[in-house]
Short mmCIF file of C-alpha atoms in Angstrom, two decimals:
data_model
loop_
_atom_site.label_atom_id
_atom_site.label_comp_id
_atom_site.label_asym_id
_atom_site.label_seq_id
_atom_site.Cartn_x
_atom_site.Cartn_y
_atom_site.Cartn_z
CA UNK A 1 98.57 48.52 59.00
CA UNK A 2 95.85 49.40 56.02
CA UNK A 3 98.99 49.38 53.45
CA UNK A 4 100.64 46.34 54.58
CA UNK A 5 97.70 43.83 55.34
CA UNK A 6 94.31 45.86 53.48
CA UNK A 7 91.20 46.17 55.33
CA UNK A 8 90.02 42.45 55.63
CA UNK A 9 93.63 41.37 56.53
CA UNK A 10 93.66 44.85 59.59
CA UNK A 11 90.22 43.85 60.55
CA UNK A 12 91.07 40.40 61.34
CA UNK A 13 94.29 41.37 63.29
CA UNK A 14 92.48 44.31 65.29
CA UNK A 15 89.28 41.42 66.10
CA UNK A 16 91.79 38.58 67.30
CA UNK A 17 93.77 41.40 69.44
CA UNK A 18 90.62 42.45 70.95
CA UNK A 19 88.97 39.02 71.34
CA UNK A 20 92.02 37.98 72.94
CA UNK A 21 91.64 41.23 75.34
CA UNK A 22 88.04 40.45 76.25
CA UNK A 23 88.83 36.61 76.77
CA UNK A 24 91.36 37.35 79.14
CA UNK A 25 89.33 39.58 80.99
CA UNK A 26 86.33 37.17 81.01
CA UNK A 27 88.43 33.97 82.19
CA UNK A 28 90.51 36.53 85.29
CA UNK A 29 87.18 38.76 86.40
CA UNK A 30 85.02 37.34 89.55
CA UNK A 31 82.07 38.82 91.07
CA UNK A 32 81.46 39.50 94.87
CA UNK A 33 79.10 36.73 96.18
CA UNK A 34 77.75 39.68 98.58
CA UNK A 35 76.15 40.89 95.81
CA UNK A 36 73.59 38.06 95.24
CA UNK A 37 72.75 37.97 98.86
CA UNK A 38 69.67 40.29 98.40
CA UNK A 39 66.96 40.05 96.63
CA UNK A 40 66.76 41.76 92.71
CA UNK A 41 64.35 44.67 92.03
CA UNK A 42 61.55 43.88 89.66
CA UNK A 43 61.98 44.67 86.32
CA UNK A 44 59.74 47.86 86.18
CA UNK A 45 60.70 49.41 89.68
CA UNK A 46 64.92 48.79 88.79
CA UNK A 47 64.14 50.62 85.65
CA UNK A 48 62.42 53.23 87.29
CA UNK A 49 65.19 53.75 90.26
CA UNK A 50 67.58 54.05 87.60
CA UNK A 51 65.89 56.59 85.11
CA UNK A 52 64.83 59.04 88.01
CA UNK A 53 68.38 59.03 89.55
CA UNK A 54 69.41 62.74 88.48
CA UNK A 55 72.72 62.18 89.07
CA UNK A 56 73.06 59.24 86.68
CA UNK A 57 71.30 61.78 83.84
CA UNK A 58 73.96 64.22 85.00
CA UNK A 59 76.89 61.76 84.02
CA UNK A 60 75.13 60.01 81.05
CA UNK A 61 74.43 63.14 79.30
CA UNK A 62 78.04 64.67 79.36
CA UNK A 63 79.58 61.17 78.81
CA UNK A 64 77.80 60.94 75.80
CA UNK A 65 78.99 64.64 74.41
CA UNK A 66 82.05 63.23 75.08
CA UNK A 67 81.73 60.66 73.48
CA UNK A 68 80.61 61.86 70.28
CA UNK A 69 83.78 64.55 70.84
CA UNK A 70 85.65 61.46 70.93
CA UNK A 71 84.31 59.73 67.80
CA UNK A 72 84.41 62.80 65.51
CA UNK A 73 87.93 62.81 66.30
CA UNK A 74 88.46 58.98 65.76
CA UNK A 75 86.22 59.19 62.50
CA UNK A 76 87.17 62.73 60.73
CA UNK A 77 91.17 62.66 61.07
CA UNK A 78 92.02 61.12 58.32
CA UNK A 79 89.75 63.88 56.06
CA UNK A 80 91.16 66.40 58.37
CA UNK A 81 94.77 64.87 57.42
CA UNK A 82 94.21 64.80 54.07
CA UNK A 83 92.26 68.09 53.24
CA UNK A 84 93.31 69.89 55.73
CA UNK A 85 97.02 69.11 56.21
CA UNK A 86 98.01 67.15 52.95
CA UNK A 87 99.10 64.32 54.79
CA UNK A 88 99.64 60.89 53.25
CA UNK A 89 98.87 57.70 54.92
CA UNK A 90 101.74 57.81 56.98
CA UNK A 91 102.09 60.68 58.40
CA UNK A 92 98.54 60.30 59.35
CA UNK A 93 99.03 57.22 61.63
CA UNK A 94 101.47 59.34 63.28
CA UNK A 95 99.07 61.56 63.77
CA UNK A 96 96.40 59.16 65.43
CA UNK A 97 99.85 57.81 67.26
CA UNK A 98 100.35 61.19 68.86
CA UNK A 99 96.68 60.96 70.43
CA UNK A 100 96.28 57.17 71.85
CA UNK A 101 100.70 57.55 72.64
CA UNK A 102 99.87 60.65 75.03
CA UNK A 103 96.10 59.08 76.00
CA UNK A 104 97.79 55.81 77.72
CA UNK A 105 100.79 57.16 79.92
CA UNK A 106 98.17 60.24 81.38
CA UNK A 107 95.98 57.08 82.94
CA UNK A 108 98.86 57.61 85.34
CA UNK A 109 98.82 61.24 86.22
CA UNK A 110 94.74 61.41 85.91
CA UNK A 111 95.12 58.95 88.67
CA UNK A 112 97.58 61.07 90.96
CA UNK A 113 94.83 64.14 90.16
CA UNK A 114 92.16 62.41 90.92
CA UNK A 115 93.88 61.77 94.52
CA UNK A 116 94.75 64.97 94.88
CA UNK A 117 92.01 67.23 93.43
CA UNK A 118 88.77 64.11 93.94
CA UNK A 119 87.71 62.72 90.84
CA UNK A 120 84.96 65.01 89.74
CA UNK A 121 87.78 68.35 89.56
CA UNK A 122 89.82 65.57 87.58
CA UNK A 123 87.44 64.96 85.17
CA UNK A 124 86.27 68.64 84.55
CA UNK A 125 90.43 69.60 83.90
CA UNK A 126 90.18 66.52 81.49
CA UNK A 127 87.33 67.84 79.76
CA UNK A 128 88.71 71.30 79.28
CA UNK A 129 92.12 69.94 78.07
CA UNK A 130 89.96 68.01 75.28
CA UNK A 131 87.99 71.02 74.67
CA UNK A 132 91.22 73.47 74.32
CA UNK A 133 92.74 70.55 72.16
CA UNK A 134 89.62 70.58 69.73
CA UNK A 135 89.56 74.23 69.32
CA UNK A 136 93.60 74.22 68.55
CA UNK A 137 92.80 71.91 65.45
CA UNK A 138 91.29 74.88 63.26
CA UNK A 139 95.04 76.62 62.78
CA UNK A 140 97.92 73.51 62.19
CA UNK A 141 98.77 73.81 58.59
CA UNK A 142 101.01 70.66 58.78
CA UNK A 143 102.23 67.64 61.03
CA UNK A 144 104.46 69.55 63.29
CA UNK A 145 102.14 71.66 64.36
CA UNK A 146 99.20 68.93 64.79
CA UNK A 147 101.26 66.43 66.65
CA UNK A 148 101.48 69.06 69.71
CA UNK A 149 97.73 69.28 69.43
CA UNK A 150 97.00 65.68 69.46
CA UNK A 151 99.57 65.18 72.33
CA UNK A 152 96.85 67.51 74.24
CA UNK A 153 93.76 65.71 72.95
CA UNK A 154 94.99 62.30 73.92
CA UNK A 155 95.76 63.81 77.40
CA UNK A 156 92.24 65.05 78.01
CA UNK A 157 91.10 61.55 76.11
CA UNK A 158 92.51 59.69 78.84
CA UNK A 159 91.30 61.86 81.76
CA UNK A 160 87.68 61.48 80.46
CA UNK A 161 88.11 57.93 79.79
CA UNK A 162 89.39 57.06 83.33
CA UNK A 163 87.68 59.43 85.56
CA UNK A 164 84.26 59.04 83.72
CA UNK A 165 84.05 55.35 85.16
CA UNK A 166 84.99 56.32 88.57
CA UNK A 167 82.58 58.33 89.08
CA UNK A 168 79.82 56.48 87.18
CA UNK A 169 80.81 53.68 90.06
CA UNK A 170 80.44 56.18 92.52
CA UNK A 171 76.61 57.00 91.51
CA UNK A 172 76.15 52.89 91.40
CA UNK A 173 77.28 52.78 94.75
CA UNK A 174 75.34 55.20 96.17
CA UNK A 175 72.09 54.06 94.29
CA UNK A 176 73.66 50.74 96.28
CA UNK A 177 73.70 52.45 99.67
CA UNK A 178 69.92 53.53 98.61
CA UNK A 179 68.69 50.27 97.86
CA UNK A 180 70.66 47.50 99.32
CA UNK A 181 70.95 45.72 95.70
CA UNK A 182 74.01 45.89 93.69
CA UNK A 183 72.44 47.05 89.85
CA UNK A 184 75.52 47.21 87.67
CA UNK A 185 73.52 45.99 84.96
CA UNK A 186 70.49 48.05 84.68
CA UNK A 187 73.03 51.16 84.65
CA UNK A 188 74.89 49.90 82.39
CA UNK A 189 72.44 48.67 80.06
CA UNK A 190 71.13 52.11 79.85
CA UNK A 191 73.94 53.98 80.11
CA UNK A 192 75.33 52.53 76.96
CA UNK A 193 72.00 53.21 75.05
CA UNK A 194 72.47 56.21 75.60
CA UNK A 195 76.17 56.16 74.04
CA UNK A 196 75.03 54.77 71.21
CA UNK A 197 72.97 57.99 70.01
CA UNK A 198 76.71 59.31 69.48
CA UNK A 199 76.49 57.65 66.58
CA UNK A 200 73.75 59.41 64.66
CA UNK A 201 75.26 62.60 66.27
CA UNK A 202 78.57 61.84 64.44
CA UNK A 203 76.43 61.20 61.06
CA UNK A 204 74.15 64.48 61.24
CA UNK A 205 77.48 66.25 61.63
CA UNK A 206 78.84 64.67 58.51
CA UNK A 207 75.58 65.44 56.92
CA UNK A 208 76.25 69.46 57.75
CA UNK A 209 79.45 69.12 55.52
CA UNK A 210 76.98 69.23 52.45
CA UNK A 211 75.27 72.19 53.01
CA UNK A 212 77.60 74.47 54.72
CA UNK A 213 80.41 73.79 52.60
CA UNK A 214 79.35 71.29 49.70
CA UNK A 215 81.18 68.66 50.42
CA UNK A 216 79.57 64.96 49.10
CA UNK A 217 82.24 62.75 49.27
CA UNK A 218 85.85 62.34 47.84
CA UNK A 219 85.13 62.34 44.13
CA UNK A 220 82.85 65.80 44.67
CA UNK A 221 84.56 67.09 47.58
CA UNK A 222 83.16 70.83 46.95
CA UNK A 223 84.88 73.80 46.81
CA UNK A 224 86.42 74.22 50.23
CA UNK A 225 87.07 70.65 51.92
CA UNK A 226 89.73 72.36 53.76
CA UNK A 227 87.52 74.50 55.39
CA UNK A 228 84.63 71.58 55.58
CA UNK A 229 87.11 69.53 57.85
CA UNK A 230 88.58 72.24 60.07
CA UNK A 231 84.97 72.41 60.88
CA UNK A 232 84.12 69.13 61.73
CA UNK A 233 87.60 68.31 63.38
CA UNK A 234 86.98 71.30 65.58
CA UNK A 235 83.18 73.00 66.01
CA UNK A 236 81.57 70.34 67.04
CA UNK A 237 84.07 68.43 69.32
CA UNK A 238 84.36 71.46 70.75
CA UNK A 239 80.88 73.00 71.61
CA UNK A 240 79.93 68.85 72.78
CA UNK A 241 82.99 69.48 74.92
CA UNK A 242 81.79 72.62 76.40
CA UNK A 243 78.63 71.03 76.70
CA UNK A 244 79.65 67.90 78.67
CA UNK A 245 81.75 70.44 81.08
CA UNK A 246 78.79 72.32 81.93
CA UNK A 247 76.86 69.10 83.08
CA UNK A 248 79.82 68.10 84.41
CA UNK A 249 80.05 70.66 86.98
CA UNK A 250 76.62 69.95 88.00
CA UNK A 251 77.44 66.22 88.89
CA UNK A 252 76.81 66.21 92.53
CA UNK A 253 79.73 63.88 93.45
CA UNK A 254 83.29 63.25 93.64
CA UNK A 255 84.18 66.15 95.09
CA UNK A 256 87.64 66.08 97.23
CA UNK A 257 87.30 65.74 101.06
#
């Protein structure tokens, strides 16, 4: 897409794709009336519910490991193509293909797990299948052998994706059950302040490239960027993974039965 249309012209297609998306959803999406029968919390007491619910810290904290996990991948693959694999610009879109191409089709069997095993089991097989997949990346020395690996990632990618919002529902509904208010918003408002710190996560492990390996940027790339993007493609995706797993076994819901 880069090649054929440049940056401006792939940014434009990508915004009216998604616009379109989020217009569509806006114009089809309609909110239970039920849930404006009773009065709203206060401000400073809905704020307070929220931050004191352990179980939302629980979720929060290993959706945003997972998240940054997630984003490293998203922003480091083309280095990782490049320095690591001497791919060209082709090869790596196959390469990102192989990860969203296996993420969207497992929505399907993450669903059938999540029946069978409850939603929280789900999610922690997700999490280890994203984990496993981020270790993997340290030993492909081409495309053949990455494709396999991001076949794995994009599994676990859409496990986490999914099941992550079930169960996030399931701590809003019981915080419902608690209260007798619906709060979508307040968790959501905080929940995805929280996601944002991913982003100076991602950065500060970018930043580590310089001193463990010299790496500046292309034109002064050091004297290892192979090893500087094995690294980043793989370390710390996989210890936030690990992470996220143990705090995921802690969430106190979901279980099956």
């Amino acid at each position: 897409m880069y090649a054929a249309l440049g940056f401006p012209g792939m940014a434009l297609l990508y915004g009216a794709v998604g616009g379109g998306l989020v217009l569509l959803f806006l114009l089809s999406v309609r909110e239970d009336p039920r849930a404006r029968e009773a009065e709203p919390l206060p401000f400073v007491p809905a704020f307070r519910y929220t931050l004191g619910n352990r179980a939302f810290w629980i979720y929060a904290l290993a959706a945003l490991f997972l998240l940054f996990a997630v984003g490293l991948f998203a922003a480091a693959m083309p280095f990782y193509a490049k320095y690591a694999l001497g791919l060209g610009e082709e090869a790596t879109a196959l390469l990102f293909a192989s990860v969203l191409l296996a993420a969207l089709p497992s929505v399907s069997l993450w669903a059938r797990l999540a029946g069978a095993l409850g939603p929280k089991r789900a999610w922690l097989w997700a999490i280890g299948l994203l984990a496993l997949g981020a270790l993997l990346l340290l030993w492909p020395r081409g495309l053949l052998e990455a494709l396999p690996v991001g076949v794995l990632i994009g599994t676990g990618f859409g496990g986490v994706l999914v099941l992550g919002d079930v169960l996030l529902a399931e701590v809003i509904d019981r915080d419902a059950a608690a209260t007798g208010r619906r709060r979508e918003g307040v968790y959501y408002s905080v929940y995805g302040f929280i996601n944002r710190l991913s982003g100076p996560l991602q950065a500060l492990a970018f930043a580590l490239l310089t001193p463990l390996f010299g790496y500046v940027s292309g034109e002064n790339p050091g004297p290892n960027p192979e090893a500087a993007f094995r690294f980043l493609m793989a370390v710390p995706p996989f210890a936030a993974s690990l992470l996220a797993l143990a705090l995921a076994a802690r969430f106190p819901y979901g279980a099956k039965g």
